[in-house]
Coordinates of C-alpha atoms and ligand atoms in Angstrom, one line a residue:
X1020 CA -29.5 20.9 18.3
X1021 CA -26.8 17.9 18.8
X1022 CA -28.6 15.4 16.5
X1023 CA -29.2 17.9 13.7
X1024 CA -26.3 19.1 13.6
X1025 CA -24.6 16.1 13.4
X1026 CA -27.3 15.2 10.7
X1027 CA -26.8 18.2 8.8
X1028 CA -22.7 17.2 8.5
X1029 CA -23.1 14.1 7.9
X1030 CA -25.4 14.9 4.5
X1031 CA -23.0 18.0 3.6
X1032 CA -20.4 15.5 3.6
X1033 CA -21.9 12.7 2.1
X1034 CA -22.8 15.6 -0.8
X1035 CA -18.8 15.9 -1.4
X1036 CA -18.7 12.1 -1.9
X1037 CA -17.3 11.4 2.7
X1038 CA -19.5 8.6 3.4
X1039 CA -20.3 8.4 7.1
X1040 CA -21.9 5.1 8.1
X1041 CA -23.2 6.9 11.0
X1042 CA -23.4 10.3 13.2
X1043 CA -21.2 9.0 15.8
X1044 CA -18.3 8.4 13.5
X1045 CA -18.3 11.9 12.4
X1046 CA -18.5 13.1 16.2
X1047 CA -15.2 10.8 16.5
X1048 CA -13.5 12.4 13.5
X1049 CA -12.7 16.0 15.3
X1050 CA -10.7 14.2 17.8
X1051 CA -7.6 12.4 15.6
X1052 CA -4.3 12.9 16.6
X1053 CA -3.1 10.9 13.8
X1054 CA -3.3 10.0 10.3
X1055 CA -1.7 6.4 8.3
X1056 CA -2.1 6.4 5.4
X1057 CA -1.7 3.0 3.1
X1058 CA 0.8 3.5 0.1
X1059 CA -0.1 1.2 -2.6
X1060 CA -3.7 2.5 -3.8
X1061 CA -3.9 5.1 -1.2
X1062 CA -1.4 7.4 -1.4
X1063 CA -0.6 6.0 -5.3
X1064 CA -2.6 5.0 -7.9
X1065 CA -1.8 1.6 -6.8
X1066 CA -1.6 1.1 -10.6
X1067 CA 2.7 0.0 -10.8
X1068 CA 3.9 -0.8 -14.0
X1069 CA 7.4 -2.9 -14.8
X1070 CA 10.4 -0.2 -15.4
X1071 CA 13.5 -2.5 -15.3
X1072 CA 14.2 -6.0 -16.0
X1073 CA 17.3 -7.6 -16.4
X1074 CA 16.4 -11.1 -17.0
X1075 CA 16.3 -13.4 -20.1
X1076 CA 13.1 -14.1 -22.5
X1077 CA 12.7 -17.4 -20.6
X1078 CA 13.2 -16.0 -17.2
X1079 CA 10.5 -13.9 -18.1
X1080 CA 7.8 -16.4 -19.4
X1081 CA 9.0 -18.5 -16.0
X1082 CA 7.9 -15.0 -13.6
X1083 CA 5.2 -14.0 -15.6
X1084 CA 3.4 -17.6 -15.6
X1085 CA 4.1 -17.9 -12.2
X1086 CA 2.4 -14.2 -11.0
X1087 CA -0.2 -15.0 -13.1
X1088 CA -1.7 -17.0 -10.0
X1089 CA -1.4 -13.9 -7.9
X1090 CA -3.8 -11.4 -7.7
X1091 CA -1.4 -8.9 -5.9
X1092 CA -0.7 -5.0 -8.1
X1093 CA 2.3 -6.5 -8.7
X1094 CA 1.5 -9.6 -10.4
X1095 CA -0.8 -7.5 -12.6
X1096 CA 2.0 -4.8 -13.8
X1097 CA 4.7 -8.5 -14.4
X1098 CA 2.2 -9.8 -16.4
X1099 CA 1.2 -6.7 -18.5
X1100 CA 4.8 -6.4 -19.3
X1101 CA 5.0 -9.8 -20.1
X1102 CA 1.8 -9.6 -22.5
X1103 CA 3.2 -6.3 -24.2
X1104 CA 6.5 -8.1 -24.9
X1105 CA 4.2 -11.6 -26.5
X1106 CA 6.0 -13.5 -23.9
X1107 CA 4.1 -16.7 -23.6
X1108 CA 2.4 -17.9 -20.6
X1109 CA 3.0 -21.6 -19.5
X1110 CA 1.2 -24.3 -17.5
X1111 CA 1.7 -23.8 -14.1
X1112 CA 2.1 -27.0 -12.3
X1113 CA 2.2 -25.7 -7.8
X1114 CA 1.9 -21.7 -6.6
X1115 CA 1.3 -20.3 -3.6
X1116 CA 1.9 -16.5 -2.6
X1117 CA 4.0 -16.0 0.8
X1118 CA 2.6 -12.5 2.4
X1119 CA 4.9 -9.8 2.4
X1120 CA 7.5 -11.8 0.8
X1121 CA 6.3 -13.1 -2.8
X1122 CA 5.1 -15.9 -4.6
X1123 CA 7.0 -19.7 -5.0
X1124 CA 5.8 -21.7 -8.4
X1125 CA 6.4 -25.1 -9.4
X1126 CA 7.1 -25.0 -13.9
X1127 CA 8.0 -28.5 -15.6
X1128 CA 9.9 -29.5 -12.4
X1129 CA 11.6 -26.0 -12.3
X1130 CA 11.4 -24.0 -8.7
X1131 CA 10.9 -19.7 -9.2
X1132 CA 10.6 -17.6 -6.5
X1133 CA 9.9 -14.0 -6.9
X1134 CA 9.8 -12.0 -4.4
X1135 CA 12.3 -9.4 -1.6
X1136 CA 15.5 -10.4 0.0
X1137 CA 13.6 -12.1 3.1
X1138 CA 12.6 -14.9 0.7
X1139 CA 15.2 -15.2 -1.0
X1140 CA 17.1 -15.4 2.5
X1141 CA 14.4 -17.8 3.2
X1142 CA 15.3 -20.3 0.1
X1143 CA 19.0 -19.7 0.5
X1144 CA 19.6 -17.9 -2.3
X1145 CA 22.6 -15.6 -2.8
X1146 CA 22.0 -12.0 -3.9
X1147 CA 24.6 -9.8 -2.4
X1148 CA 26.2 -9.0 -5.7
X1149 CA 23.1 -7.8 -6.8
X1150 CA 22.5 -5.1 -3.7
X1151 CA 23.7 -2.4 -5.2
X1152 CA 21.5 -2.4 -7.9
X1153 CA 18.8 -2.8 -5.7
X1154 CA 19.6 0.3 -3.8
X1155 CA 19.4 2.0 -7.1
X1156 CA 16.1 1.1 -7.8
X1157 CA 14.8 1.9 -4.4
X1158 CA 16.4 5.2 -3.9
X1159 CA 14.7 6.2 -7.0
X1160 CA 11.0 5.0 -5.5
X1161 CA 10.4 1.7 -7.1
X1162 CA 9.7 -1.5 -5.9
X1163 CA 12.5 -4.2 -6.8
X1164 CA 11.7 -7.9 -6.9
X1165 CA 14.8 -10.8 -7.2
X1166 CA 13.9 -13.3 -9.3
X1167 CA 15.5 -17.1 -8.9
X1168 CA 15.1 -20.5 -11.1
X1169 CA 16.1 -23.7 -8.9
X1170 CA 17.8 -22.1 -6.2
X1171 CA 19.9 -19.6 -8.6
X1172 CA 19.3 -15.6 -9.4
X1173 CA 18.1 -14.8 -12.6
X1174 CA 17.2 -11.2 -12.5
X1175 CA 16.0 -8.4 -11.1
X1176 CA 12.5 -6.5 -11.8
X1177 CA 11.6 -3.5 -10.4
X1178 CA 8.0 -1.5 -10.8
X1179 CA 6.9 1.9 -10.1
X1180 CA 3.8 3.6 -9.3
X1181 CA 3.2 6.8 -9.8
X1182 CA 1.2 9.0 -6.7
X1183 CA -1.8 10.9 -7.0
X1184 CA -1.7 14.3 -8.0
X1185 CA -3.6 15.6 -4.8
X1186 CA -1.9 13.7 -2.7
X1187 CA 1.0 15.9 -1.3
X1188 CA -1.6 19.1 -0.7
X1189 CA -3.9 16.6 1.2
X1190 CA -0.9 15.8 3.2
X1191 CA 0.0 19.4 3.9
X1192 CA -3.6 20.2 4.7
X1193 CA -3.6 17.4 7.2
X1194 CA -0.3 18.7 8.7
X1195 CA -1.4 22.4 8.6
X1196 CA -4.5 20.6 10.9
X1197 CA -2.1 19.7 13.6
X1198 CA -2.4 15.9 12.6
X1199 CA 0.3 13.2 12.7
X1200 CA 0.8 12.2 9.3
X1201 CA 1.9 8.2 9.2
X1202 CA 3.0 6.2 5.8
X1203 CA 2.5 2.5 7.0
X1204 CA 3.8 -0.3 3.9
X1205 CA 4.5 -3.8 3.3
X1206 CA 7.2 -2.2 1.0
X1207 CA 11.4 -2.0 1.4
X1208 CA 12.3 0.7 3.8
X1209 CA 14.4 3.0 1.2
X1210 CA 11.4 2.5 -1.0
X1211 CA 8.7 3.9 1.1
X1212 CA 11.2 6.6 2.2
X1213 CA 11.6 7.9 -1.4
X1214 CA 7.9 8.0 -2.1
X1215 CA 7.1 9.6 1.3
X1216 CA 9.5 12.0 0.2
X1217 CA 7.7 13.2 -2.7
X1218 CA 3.9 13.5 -0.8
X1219 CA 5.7 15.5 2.1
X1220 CA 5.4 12.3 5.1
X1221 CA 8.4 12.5 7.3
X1222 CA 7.2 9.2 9.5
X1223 CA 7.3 5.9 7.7
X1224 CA 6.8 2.3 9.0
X1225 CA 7.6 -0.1 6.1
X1226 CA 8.5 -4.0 5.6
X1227 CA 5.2 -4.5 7.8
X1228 CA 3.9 -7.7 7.4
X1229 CA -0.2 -7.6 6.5
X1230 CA -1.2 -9.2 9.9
X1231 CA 1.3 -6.7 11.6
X1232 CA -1.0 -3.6 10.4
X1233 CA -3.5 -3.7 12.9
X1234 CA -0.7 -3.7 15.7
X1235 CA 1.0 -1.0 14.5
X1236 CA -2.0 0.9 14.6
X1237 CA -2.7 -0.3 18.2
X1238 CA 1.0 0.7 18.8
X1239 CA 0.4 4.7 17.8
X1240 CA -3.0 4.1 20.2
X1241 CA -1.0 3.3 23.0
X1242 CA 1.0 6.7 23.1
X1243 CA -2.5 7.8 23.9
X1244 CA -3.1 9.1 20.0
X1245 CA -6.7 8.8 18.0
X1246 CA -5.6 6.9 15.1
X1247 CA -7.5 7.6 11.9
X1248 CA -6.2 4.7 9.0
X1249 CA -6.8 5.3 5.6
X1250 CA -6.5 2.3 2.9
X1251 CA -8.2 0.0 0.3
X1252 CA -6.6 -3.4 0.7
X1253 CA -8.1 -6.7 2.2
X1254 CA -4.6 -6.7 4.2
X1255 CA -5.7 -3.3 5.4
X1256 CA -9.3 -4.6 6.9
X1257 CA -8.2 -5.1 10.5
X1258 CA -6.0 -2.1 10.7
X1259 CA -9.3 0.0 9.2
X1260 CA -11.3 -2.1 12.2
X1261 CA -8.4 -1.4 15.0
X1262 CA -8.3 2.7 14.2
X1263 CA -10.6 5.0 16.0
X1264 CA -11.4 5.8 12.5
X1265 CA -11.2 3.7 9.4
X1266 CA -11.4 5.1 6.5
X1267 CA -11.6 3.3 3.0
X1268 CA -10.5 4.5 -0.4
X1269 CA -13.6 3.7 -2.4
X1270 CA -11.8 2.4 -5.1
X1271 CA -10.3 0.2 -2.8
X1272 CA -11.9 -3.6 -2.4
X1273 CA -15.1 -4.6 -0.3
X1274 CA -13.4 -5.9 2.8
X1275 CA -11.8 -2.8 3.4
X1276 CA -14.7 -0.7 2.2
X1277 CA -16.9 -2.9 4.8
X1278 CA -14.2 -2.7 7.7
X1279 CA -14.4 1.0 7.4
X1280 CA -16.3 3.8 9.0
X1281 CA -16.0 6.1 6.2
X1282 CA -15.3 5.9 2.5
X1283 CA -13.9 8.7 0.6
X1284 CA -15.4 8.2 -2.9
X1285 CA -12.9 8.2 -5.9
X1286 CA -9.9 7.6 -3.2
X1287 CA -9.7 11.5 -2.9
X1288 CA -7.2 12.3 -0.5
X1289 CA -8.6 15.8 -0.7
X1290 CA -11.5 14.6 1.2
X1291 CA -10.1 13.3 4.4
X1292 CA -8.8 16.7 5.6
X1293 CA -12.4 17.7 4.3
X1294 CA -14.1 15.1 6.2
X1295 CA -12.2 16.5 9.6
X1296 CA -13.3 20.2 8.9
X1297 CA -16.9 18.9 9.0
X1298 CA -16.3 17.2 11.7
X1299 CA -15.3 20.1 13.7
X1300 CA -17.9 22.4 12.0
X1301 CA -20.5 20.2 13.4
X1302 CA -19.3 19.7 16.6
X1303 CA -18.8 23.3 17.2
X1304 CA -22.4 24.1 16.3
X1305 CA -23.1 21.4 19.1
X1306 CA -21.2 23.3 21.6
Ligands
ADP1791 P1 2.2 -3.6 0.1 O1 1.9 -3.0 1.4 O2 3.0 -2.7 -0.8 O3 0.9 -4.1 -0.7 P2 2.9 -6.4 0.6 O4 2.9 -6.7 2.0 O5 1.7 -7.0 -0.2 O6 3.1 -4.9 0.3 O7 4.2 -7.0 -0.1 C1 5.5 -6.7 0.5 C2 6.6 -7.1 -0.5 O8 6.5 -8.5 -0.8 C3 6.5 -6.4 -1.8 O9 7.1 -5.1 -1.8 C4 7.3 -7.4 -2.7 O10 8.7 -7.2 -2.5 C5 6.9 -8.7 -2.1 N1 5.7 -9.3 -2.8 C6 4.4 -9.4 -2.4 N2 3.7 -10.0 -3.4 C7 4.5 -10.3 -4.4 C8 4.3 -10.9 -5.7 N3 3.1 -11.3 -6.1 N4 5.4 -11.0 -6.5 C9 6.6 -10.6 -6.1 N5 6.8 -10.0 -4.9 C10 5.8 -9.8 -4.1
MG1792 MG1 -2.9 -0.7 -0.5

């Protein structure tokens, strides 16, 4: 009874919101060695919201302006701040968003960057005196972003996003399963660190660039592992295609809901350690 069972598992998991595009990714699910798991929107909300600033009113309306041409979680919690706070928004004359780095705007013949270190390093601008604050921020979990006007620091703002409730049992569950449970982030190091912390994740790979994902997944492959990736990004679409098994957080956008092989409705993290007990429930009744 190999294609009714199969059938039968598919549909009970489908019924808890697993969405299988097909019988032959839910025979491939029993086999994972490994889990990575996203961190914006997958493992958090991916809903960050501005907790420190240390800029001035018009080093504000400069950064919040300039994200307002980004479309990156980010951008959106800068310019809700700046929208609480009735900072105005100004014309915005050149943007352009650098991948895992930030954003560079052009504003009445003034240069901002926003963004980590690496762009700052990139535009030669000095920040060292500002690294200990950073560490602060980080250690505590948020994301900290250097702001500078025409080649000079201006402040600092940091965001923080909270995790899903369900996301440290999920985690366990998946451990108690024998899996390898992976954080994989385009976020700082000591960031990532603090928020694997609180779900239980002892492996992290952070600062990876978005067209480094897939090869990191590729990477865990070729120490013979079935890689399972979880996320919801566009920048997670060719990791989600690389994986044994991709698997989308169906609040997550199209691309990756399309790259995937599964979507978890809701982004339940609950649901992938479900989706692997199916898996083995079916295959067992094939056997
Ligand atoms: P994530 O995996 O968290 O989505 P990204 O690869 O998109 O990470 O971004 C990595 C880092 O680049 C961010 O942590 C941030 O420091 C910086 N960055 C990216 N986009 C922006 C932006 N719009 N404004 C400021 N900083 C940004
Ligand atoms: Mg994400």
């Amino acid at each position: 009874a190999t294609p009714t069972s199969i059938m039968v598992g598919t549909g009970r998991a489908a019924e808890s919101g697993i969405l299988f595009k097909g019988g032959g990714h839910l025979e491939r699910t029993h086999e994972l060695d490994a889990i990575v798991l996203d961190k914006t929107g997958t493992i958090t909300k991916g809903k960050p919201e501005v907790t420190d600033f240390t800029g001035d009113q018009e080093t504000l309306q400069l950064l919040a302006s300039a994200e307002k041409g980004s479309e990156h979680p980010l951008a959106e919690a800068i310019v809700a701040y700046a929208t609480e706070r009735e900072s105005e928004f100004v014309n915005v004359d050149e943007f352009s968003a650098i991948p895992g780095h930030g954003i560079q705007a052009t504003i009445g013949g003034k240069q901002i960057l926003v963004g980590n270190r690496k762009l700052m390093n990139d535009h030669d601008v000095i920040v060292s005196d500002y690294e200990d604050d950073m560490i602060q921020l980080e250690t505590d979990g948020k994301t900290a972003m250097l702001i500078a006007v025409d080649g000079e620091y201006r402040g600092t703002i940091a965001v923080a996003d909270t995790i899903k409730e369900t996301a440290p049992q999920a985690i366990r569950e998946l451990q108690e399963q024998g899996l390898e449970v992976i954080m994989l982030t385009g976020d700082n190091e000591r960031t990532a660190q603090a928020i694997a912390r609180q779900v239980g994740i002892d492996q992290v790979i952070a600062e990876v660039l978005p067209e480094e994902k897939a090869d990191k997944v590729k990477e865990i492959q070729l120490q013979g592992k079935k890689v399972g990736m979880v996320g919801d990004g566009v920048n997670d679409a060719p990791a989600l295609v690389t994986a044994d098994i991709g698997i989308a957080i169906g609040t997550g956008t199209e691309v990756a809901i399309e790259a995937a092989d599964v979507t978890i409705l809701g982004g339940e993290l609950l649901l992938i350690p479900k989706a692997i007990k199916i898996s083995h429930a079916s295959i067992r009744n094939i056997r």
